[in-house]
JSON list of C-alpha atoms and ligand atoms in Angstrom, two decimals:
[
{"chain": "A", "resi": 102, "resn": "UNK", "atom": "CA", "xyz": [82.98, 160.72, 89.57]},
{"chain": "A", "resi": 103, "resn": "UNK", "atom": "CA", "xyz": [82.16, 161.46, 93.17]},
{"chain": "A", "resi": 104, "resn": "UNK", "atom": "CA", "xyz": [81.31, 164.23, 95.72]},
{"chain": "A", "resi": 105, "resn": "UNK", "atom": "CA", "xyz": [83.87, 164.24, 98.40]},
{"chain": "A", "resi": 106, "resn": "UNK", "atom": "CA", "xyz": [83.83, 166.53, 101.72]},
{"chain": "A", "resi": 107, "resn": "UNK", "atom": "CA", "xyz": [86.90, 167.92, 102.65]},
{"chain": "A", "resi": 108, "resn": "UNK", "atom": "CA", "xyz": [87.47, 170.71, 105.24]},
{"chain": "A", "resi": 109, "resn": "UNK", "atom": "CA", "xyz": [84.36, 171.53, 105.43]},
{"chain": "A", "resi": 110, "resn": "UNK", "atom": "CA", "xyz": [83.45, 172.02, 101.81]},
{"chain": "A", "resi": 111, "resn": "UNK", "atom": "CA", "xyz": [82.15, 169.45, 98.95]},
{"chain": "A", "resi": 112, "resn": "UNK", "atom": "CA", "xyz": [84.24, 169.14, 96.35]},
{"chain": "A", "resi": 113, "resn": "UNK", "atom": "CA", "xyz": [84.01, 166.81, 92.87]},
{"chain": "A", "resi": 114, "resn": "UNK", "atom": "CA", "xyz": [86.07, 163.73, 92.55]},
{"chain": "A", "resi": 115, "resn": "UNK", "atom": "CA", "xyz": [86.55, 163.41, 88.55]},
{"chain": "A", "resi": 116, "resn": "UNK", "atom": "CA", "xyz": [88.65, 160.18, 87.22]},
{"chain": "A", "resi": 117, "resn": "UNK", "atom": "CA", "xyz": [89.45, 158.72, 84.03]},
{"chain": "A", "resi": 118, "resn": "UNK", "atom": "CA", "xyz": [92.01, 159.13, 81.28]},
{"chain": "A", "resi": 119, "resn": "UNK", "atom": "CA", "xyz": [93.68, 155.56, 82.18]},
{"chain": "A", "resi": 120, "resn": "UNK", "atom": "CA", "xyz": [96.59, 155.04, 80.86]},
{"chain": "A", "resi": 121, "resn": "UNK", "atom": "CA", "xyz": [99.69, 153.06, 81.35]},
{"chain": "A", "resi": 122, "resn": "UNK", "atom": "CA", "xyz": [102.90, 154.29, 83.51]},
{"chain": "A", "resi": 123, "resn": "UNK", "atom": "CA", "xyz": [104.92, 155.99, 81.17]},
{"chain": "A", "resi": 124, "resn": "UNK", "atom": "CA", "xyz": [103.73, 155.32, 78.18]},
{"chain": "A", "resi": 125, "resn": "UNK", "atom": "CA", "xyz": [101.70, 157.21, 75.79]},
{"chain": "A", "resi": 126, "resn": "UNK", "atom": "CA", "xyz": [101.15, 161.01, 75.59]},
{"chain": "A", "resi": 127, "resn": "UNK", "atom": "CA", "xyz": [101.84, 163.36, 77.84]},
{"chain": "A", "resi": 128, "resn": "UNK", "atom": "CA", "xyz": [100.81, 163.63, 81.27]},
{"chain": "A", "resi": 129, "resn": "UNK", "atom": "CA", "xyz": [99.48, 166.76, 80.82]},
{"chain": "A", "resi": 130, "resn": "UNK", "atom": "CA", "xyz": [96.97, 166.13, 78.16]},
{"chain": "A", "resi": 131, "resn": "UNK", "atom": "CA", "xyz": [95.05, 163.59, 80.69]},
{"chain": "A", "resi": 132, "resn": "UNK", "atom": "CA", "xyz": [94.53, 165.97, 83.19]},
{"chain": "A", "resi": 133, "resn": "UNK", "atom": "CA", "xyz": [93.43, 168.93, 80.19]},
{"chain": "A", "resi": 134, "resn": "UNK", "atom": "CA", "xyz": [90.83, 166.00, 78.97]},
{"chain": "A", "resi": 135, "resn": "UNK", "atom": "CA", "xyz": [89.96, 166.07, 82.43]},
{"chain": "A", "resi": 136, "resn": "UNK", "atom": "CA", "xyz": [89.44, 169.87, 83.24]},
{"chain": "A", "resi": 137, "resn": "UNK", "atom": "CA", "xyz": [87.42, 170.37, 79.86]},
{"chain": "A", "resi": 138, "resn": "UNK", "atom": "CA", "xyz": [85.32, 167.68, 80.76]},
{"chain": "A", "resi": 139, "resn": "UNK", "atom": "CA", "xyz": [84.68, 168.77, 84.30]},
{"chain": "A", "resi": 140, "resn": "UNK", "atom": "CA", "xyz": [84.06, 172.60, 82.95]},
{"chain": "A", "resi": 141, "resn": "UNK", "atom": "CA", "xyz": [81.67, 171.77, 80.05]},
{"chain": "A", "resi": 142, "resn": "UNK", "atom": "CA", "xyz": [79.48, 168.99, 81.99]},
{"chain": "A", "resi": 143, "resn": "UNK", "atom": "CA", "xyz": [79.66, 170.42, 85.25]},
{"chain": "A", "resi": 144, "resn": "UNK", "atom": "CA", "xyz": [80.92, 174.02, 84.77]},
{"chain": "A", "resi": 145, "resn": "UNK", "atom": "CA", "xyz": [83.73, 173.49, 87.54]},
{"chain": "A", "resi": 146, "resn": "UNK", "atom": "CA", "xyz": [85.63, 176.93, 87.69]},
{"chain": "A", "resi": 147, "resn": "UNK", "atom": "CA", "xyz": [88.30, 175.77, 89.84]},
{"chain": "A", "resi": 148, "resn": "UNK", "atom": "CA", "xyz": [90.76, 172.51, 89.87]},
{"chain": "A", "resi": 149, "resn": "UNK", "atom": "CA", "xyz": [91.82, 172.78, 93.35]},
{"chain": "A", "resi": 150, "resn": "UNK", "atom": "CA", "xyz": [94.30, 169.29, 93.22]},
{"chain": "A", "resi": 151, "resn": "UNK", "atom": "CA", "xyz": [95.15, 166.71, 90.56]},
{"chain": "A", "resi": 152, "resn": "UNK", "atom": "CA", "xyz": [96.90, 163.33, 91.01]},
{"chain": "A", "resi": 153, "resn": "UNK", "atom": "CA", "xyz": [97.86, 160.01, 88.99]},
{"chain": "A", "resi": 154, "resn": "UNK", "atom": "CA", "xyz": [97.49, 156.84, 90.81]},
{"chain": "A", "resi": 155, "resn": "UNK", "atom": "CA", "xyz": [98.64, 153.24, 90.01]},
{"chain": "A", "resi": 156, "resn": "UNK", "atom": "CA", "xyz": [96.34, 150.34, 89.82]},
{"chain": "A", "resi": 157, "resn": "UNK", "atom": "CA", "xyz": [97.24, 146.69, 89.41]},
{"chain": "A", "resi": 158, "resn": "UNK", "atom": "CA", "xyz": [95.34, 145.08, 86.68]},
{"chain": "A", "resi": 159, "resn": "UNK", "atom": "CA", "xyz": [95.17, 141.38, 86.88]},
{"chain": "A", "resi": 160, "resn": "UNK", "atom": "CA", "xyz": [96.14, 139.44, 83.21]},
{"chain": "A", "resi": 161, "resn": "UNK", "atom": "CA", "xyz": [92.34, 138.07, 83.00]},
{"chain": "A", "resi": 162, "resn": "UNK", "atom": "CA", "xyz": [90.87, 141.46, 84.82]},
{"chain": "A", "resi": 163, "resn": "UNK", "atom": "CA", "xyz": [89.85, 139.57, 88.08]},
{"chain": "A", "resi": 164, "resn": "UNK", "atom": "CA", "xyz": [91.53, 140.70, 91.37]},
{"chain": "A", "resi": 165, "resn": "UNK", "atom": "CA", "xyz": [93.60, 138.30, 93.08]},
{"chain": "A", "resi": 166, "resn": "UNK", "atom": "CA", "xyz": [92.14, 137.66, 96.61]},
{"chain": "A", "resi": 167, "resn": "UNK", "atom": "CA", "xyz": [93.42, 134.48, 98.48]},
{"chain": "A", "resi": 168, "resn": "UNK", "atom": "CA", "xyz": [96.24, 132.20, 99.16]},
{"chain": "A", "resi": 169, "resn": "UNK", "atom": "CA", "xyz": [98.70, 133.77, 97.93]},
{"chain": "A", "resi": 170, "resn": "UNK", "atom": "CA", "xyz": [100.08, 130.40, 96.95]},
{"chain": "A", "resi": 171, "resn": "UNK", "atom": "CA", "xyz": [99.63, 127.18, 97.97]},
{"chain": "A", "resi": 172, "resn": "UNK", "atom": "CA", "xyz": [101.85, 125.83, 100.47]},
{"chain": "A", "resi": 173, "resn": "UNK", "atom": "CA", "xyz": [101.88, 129.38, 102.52]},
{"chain": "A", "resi": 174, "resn": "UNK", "atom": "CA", "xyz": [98.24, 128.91, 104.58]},
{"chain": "A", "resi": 175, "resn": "UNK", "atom": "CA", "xyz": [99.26, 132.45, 106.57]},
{"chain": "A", "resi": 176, "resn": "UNK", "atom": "CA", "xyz": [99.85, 134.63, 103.22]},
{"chain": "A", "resi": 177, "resn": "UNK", "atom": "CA", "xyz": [96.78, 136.00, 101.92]},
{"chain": "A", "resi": 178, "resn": "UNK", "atom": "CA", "xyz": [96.58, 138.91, 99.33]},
{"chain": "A", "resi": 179, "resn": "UNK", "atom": "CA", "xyz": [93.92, 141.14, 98.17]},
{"chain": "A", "resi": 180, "resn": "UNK", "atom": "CA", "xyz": [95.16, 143.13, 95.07]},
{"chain": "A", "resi": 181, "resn": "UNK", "atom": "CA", "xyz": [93.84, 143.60, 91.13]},
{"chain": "A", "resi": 182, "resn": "UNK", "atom": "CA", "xyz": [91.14, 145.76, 91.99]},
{"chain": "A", "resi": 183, "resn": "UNK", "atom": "CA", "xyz": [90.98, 147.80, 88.83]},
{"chain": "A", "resi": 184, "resn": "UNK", "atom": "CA", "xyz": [89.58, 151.09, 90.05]},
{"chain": "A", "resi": 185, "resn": "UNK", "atom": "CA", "xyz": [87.09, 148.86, 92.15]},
{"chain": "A", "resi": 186, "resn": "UNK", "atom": "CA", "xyz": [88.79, 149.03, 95.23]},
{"chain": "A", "resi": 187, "resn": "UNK", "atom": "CA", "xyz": [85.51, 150.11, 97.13]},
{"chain": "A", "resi": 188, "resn": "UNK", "atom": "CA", "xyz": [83.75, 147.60, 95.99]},
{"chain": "A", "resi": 189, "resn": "UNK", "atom": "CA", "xyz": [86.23, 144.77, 95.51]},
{"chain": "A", "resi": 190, "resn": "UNK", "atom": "CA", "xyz": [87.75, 145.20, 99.21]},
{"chain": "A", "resi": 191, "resn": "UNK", "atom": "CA", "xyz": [84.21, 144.73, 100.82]},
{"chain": "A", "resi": 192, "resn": "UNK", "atom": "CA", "xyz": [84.43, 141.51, 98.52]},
{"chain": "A", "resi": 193, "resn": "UNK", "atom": "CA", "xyz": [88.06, 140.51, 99.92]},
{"chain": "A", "resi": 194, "resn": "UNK", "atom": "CA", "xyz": [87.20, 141.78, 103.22]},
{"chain": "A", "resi": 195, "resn": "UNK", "atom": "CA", "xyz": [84.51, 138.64, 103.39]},
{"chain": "A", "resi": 196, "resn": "UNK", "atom": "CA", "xyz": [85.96, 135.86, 101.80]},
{"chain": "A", "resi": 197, "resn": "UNK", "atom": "CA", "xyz": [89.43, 136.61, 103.51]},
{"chain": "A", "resi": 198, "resn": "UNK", "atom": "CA", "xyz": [87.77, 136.19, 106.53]},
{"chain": "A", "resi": 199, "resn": "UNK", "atom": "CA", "xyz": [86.11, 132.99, 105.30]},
{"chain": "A", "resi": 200, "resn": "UNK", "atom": "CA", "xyz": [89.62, 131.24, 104.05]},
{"chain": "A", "resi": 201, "resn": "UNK", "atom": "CA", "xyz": [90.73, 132.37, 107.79]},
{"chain": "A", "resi": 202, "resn": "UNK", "atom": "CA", "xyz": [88.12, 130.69, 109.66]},
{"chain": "A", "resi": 203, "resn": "UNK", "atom": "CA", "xyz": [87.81, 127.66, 107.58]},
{"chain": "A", "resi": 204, "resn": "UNK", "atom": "CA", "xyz": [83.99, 128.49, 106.46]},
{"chain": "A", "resi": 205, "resn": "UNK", "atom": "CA", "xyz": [83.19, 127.78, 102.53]},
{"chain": "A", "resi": 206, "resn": "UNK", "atom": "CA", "xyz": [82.75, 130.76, 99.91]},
{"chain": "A", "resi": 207, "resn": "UNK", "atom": "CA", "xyz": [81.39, 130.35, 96.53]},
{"chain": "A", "resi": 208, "resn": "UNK", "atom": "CA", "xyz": [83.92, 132.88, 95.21]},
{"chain": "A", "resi": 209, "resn": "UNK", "atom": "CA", "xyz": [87.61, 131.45, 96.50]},
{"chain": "A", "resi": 210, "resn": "UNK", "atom": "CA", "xyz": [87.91, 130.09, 93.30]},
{"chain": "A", "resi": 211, "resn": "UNK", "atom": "CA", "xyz": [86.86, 133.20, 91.09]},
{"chain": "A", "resi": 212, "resn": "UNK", "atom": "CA", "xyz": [89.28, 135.22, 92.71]},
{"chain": "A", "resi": 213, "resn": "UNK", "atom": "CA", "xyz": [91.55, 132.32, 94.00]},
{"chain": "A", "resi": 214, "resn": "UNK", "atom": "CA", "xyz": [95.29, 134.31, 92.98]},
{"chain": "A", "resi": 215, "resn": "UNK", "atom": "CA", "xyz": [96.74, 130.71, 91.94]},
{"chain": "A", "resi": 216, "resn": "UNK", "atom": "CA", "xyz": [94.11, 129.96, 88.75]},
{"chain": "A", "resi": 217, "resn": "UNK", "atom": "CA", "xyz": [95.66, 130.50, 85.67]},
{"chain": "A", "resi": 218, "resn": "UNK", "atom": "CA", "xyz": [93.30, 130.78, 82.58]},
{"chain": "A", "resi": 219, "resn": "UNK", "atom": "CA", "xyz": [95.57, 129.53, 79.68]},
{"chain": "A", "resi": 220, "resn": "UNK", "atom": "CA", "xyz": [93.09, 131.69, 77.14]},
{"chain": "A", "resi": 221, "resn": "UNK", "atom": "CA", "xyz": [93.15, 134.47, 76.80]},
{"chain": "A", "resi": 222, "resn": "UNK", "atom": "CA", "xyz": [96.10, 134.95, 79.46]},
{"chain": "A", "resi": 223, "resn": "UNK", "atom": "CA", "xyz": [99.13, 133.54, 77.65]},
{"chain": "A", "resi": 224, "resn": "UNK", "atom": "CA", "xyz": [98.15, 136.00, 74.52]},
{"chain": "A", "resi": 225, "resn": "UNK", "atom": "CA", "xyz": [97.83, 139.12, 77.14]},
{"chain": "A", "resi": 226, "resn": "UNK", "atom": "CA", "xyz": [100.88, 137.65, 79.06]},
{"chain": "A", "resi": 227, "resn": "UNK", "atom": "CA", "xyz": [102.77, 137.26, 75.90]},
{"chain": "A", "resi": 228, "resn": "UNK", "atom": "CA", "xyz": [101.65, 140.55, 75.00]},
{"chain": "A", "resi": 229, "resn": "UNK", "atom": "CA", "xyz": [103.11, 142.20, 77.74]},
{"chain": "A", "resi": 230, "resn": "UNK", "atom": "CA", "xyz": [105.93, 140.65, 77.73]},
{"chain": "A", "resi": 231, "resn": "UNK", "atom": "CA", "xyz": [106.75, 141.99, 73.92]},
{"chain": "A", "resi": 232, "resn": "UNK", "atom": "CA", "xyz": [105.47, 145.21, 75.44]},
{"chain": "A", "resi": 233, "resn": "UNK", "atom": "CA", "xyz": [108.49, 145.21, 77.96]},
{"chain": "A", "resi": 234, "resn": "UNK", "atom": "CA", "xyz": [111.05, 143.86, 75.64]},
{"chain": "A", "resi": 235, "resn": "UNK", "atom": "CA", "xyz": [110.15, 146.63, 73.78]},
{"chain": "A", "resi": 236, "resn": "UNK", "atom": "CA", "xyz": [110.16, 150.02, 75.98]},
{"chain": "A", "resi": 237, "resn": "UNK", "atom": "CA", "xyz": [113.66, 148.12, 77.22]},
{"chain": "A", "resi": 238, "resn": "UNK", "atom": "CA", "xyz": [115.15, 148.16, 73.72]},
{"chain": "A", "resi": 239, "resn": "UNK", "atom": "CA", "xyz": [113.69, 151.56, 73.07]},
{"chain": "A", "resi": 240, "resn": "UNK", "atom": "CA", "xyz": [114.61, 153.43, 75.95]},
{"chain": "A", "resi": 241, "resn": "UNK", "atom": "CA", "xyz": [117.85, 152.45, 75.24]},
{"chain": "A", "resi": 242, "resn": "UNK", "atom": "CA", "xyz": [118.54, 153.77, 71.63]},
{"chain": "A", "resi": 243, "resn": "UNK", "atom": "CA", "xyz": [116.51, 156.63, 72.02]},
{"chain": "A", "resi": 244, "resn": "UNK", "atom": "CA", "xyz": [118.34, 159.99, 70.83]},
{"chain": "A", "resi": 245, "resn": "UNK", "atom": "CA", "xyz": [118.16, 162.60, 73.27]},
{"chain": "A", "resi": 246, "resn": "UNK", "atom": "CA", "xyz": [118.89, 165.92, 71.59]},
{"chain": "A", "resi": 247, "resn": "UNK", "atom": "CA", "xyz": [118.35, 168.12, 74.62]},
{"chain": "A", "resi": 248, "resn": "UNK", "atom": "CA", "xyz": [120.88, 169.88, 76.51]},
{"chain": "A", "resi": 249, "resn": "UNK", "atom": "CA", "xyz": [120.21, 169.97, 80.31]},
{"chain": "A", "resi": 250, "resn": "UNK", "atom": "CA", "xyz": [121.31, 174.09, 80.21]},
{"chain": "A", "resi": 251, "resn": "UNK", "atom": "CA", "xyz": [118.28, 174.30, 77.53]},
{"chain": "A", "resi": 252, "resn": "UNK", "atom": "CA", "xyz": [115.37, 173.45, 80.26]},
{"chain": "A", "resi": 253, "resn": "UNK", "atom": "CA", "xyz": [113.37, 176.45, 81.38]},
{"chain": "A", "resi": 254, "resn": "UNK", "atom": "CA", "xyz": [112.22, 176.74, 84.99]},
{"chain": "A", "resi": 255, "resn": "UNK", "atom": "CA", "xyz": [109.88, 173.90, 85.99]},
{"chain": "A", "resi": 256, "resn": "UNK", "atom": "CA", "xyz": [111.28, 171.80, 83.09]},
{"chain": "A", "resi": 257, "resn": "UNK", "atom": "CA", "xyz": [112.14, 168.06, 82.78]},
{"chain": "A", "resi": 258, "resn": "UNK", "atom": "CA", "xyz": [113.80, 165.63, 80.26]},
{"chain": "A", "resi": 259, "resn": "UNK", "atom": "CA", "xyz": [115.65, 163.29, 79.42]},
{"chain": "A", "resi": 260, "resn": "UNK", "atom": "CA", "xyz": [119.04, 164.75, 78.30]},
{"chain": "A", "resi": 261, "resn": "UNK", "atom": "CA", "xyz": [123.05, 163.25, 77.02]},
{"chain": "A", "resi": 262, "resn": "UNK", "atom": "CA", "xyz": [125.86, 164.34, 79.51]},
{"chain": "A", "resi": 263, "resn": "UNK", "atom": "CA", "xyz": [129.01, 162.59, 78.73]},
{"chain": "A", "resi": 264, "resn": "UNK", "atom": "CA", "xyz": [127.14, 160.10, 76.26]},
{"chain": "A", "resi": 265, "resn": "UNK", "atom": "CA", "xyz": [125.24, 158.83, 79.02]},
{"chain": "A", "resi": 266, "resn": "UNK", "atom": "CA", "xyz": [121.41, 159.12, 78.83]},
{"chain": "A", "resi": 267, "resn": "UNK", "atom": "CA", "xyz": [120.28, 160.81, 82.31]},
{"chain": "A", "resi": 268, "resn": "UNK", "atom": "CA", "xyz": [117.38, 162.72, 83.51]},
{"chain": "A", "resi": 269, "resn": "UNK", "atom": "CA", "xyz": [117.32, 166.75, 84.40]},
{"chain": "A", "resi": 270, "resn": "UNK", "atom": "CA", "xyz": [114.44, 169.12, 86.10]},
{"chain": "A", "resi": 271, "resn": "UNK", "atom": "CA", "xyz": [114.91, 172.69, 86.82]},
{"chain": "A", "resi": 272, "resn": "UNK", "atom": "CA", "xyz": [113.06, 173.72, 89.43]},
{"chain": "A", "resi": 273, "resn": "UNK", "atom": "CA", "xyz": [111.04, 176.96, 90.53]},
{"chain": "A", "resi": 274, "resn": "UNK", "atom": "CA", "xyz": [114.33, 178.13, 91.64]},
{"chain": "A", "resi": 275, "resn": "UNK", "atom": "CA", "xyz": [116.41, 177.21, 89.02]},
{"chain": "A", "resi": 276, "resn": "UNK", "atom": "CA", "xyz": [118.16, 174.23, 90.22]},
{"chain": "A", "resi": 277, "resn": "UNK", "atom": "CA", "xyz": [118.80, 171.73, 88.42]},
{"chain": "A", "resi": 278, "resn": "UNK", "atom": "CA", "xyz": [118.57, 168.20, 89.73]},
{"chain": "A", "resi": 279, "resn": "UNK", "atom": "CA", "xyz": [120.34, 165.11, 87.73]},
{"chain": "A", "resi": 280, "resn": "UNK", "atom": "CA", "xyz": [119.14, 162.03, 88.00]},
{"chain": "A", "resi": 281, "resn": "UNK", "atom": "CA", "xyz": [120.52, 158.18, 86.16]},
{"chain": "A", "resi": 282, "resn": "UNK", "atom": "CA", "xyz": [117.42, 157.58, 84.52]},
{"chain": "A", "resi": 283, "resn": "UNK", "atom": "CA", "xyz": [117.92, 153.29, 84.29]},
{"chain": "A", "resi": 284, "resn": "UNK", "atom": "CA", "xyz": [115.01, 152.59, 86.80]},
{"chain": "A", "resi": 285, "resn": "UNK", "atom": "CA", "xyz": [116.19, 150.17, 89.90]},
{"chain": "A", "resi": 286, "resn": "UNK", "atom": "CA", "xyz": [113.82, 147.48, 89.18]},
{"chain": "A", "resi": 287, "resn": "UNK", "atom": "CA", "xyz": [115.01, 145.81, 86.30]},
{"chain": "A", "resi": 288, "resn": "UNK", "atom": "CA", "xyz": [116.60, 148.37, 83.86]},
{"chain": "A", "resi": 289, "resn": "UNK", "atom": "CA", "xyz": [114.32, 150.29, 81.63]},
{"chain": "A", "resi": 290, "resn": "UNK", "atom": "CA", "xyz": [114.92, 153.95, 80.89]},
{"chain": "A", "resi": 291, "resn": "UNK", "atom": "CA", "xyz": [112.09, 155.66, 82.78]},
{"chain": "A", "resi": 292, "resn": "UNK", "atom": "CA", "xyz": [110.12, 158.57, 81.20]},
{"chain": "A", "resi": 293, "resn": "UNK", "atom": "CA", "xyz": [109.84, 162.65, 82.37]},
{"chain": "A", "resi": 294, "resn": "UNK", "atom": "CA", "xyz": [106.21, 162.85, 83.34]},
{"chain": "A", "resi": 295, "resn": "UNK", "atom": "CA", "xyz": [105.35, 166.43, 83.06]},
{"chain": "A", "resi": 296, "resn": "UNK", "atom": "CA", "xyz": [102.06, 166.80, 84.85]},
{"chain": "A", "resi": 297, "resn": "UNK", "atom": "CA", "xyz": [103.39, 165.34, 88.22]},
{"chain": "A", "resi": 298, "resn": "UNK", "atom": "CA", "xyz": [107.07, 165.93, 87.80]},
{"chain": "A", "resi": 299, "resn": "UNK", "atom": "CA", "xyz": [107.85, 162.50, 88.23]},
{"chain": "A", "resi": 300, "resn": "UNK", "atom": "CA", "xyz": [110.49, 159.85, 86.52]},
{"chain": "A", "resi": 301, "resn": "UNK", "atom": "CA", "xyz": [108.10, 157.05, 85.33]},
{"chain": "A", "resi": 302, "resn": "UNK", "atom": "CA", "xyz": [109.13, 153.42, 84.50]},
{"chain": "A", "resi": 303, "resn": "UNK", "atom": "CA", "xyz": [107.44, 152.16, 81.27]},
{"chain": "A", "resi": 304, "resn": "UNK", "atom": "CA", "xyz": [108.33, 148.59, 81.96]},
{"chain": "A", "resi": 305, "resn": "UNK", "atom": "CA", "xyz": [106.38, 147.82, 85.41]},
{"chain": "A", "resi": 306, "resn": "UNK", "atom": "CA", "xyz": [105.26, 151.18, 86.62]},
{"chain": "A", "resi": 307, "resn": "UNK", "atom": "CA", "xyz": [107.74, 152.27, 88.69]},
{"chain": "A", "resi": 308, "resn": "UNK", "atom": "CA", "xyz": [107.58, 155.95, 89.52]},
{"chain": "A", "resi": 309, "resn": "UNK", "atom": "CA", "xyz": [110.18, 157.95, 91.21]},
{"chain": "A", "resi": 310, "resn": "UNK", "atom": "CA", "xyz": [110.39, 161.96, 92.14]},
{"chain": "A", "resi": 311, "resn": "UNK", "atom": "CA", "xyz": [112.29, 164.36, 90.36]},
{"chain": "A", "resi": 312, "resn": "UNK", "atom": "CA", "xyz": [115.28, 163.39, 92.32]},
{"chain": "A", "resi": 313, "resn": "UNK", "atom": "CA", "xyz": [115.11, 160.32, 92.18]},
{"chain": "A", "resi": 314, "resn": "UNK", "atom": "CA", "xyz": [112.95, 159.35, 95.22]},
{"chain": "A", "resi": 315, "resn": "UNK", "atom": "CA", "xyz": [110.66, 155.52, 94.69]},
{"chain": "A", "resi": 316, "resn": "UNK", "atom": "CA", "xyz": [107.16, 156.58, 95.06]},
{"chain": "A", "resi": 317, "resn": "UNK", "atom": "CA", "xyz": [105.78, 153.47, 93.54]},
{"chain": "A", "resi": 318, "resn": "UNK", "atom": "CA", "xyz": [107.31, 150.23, 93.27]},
{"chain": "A", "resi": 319, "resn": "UNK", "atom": "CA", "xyz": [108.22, 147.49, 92.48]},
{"chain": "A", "resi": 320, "resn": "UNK", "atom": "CA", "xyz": [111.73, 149.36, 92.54]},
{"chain": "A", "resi": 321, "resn": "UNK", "atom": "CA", "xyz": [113.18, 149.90, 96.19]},
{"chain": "A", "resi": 322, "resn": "UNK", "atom": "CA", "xyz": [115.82, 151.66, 95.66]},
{"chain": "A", "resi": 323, "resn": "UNK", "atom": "CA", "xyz": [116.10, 155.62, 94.28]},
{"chain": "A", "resi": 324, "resn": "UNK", "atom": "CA", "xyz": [117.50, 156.25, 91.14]},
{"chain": "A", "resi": 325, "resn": "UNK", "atom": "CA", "xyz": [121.21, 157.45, 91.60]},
{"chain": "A", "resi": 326, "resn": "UNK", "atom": "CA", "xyz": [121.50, 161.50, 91.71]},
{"chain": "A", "resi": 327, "resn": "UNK", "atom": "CA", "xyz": [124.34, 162.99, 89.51]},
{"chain": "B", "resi": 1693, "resn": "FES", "atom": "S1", "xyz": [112.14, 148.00, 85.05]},
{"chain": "B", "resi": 1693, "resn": "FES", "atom": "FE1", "xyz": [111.17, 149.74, 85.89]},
{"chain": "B", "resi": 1693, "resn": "FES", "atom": "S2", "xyz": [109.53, 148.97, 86.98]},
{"chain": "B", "resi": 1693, "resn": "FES", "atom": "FE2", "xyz": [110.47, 147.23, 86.19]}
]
């Protein structure tokens, strides 16, 4: 939690509620944890925006920040940061500059992006891995009982046209916009997020608009429209 100015007025920064992409409950249930919190410690009357953002979390917790991998002397990468980007890019900001100029840091191999802790790692990696095996297999079989013509105005879901599991939103105006849900990256079924009217990917965090539009890779490409 922050102050923030912005045009001309201070306003409170309020995060939490972490969570991962597409998993878990409802969008919309973060962001009411967050308003009751913000009313009852703060008495905040007003929630003028709200947003979810991604952050990369390293298998052991520690950002990456180095050679990218040895072998590749011009690559460097700063990434990890775990909701400690202020902090953590002052951190990468020196010892990048220290693995550029040739001058020792005490930290290259703390943060070095090549180490590779077999404990705990393998359990986490081998936990994750499960974890996306899963959500694949899951996604797949899910029954969808809606019917597209059911969703109200602002409504998204996932939905059965034809046998084939696809995503629908109606907008404000009562359009409806069709999208294949099978996210571009490597398969999943993505998930209707309801607070930001996005298509999320369970697997790797992918997120995409409500037609269809990457806003978050990995994925490149846009899911197809129907
Ligand atoms: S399969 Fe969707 S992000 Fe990897």
């Amino acid at each position: 939690m922050r102050e923030v100015a912005y045009g001309g007025e201070k306003l409170l920064l309020i995060g939490g509620e972490s969570h991962k992409t597409g998993q878990g409950e409802c969008t919309i249930a973060h962001y009411e944890t967050l308003r009751r919190f913000a009313e009852d410690t703060f008495g905040v009357e007003e929630i003028r925006y709200r947003w979810s953002t991604h952050d990369l979390v390293t298998l052991d917790n520690m950002p990456y920040i180095g050679l990218a991998r040895e072998g590749t002397p011009n690559l460097l990468v700063a990434t990890g940061y775990r909701k400690w980007g202020m902090t953590t890019s002052a951190v990468a900001g020196r010892l990048l500059t220290d693995l550029l100029i040739g001058r020792d840091n005490p930290y290259a191999e703390l943060f070095g992006p090549s180490r590779f802790q077999p404990d705990p790692d393998m359990g986490t990696l081998a936990k994750e891995t499960a974890d996306v095996a899963y959500r694949f297999v899951k996604g797949k079989l899910e029954w969808l009982k809606k019917d597209p013509e059911e969703l109200g105005l602002d409504e998204g879901a996932a939905v059965r046209i034809h046998g084939r599991r696809c995503g629908a939103y109606r907008d404000h105006e009562g359009k409806l916009h069709v999208v294949d849900t099978t996210c571009t990256h490597m398969g999943c079924e993505t998930e209707w997020n309801a607070g930001d009217r996005t298509w999320d990917c369970p697997c790797h965090g992918s997120r995409f608009t409500f037609d269809g539009e990457v806003m978050h890779g990995p994925a490149k490409k846009p899911l197809e429209r129907l």
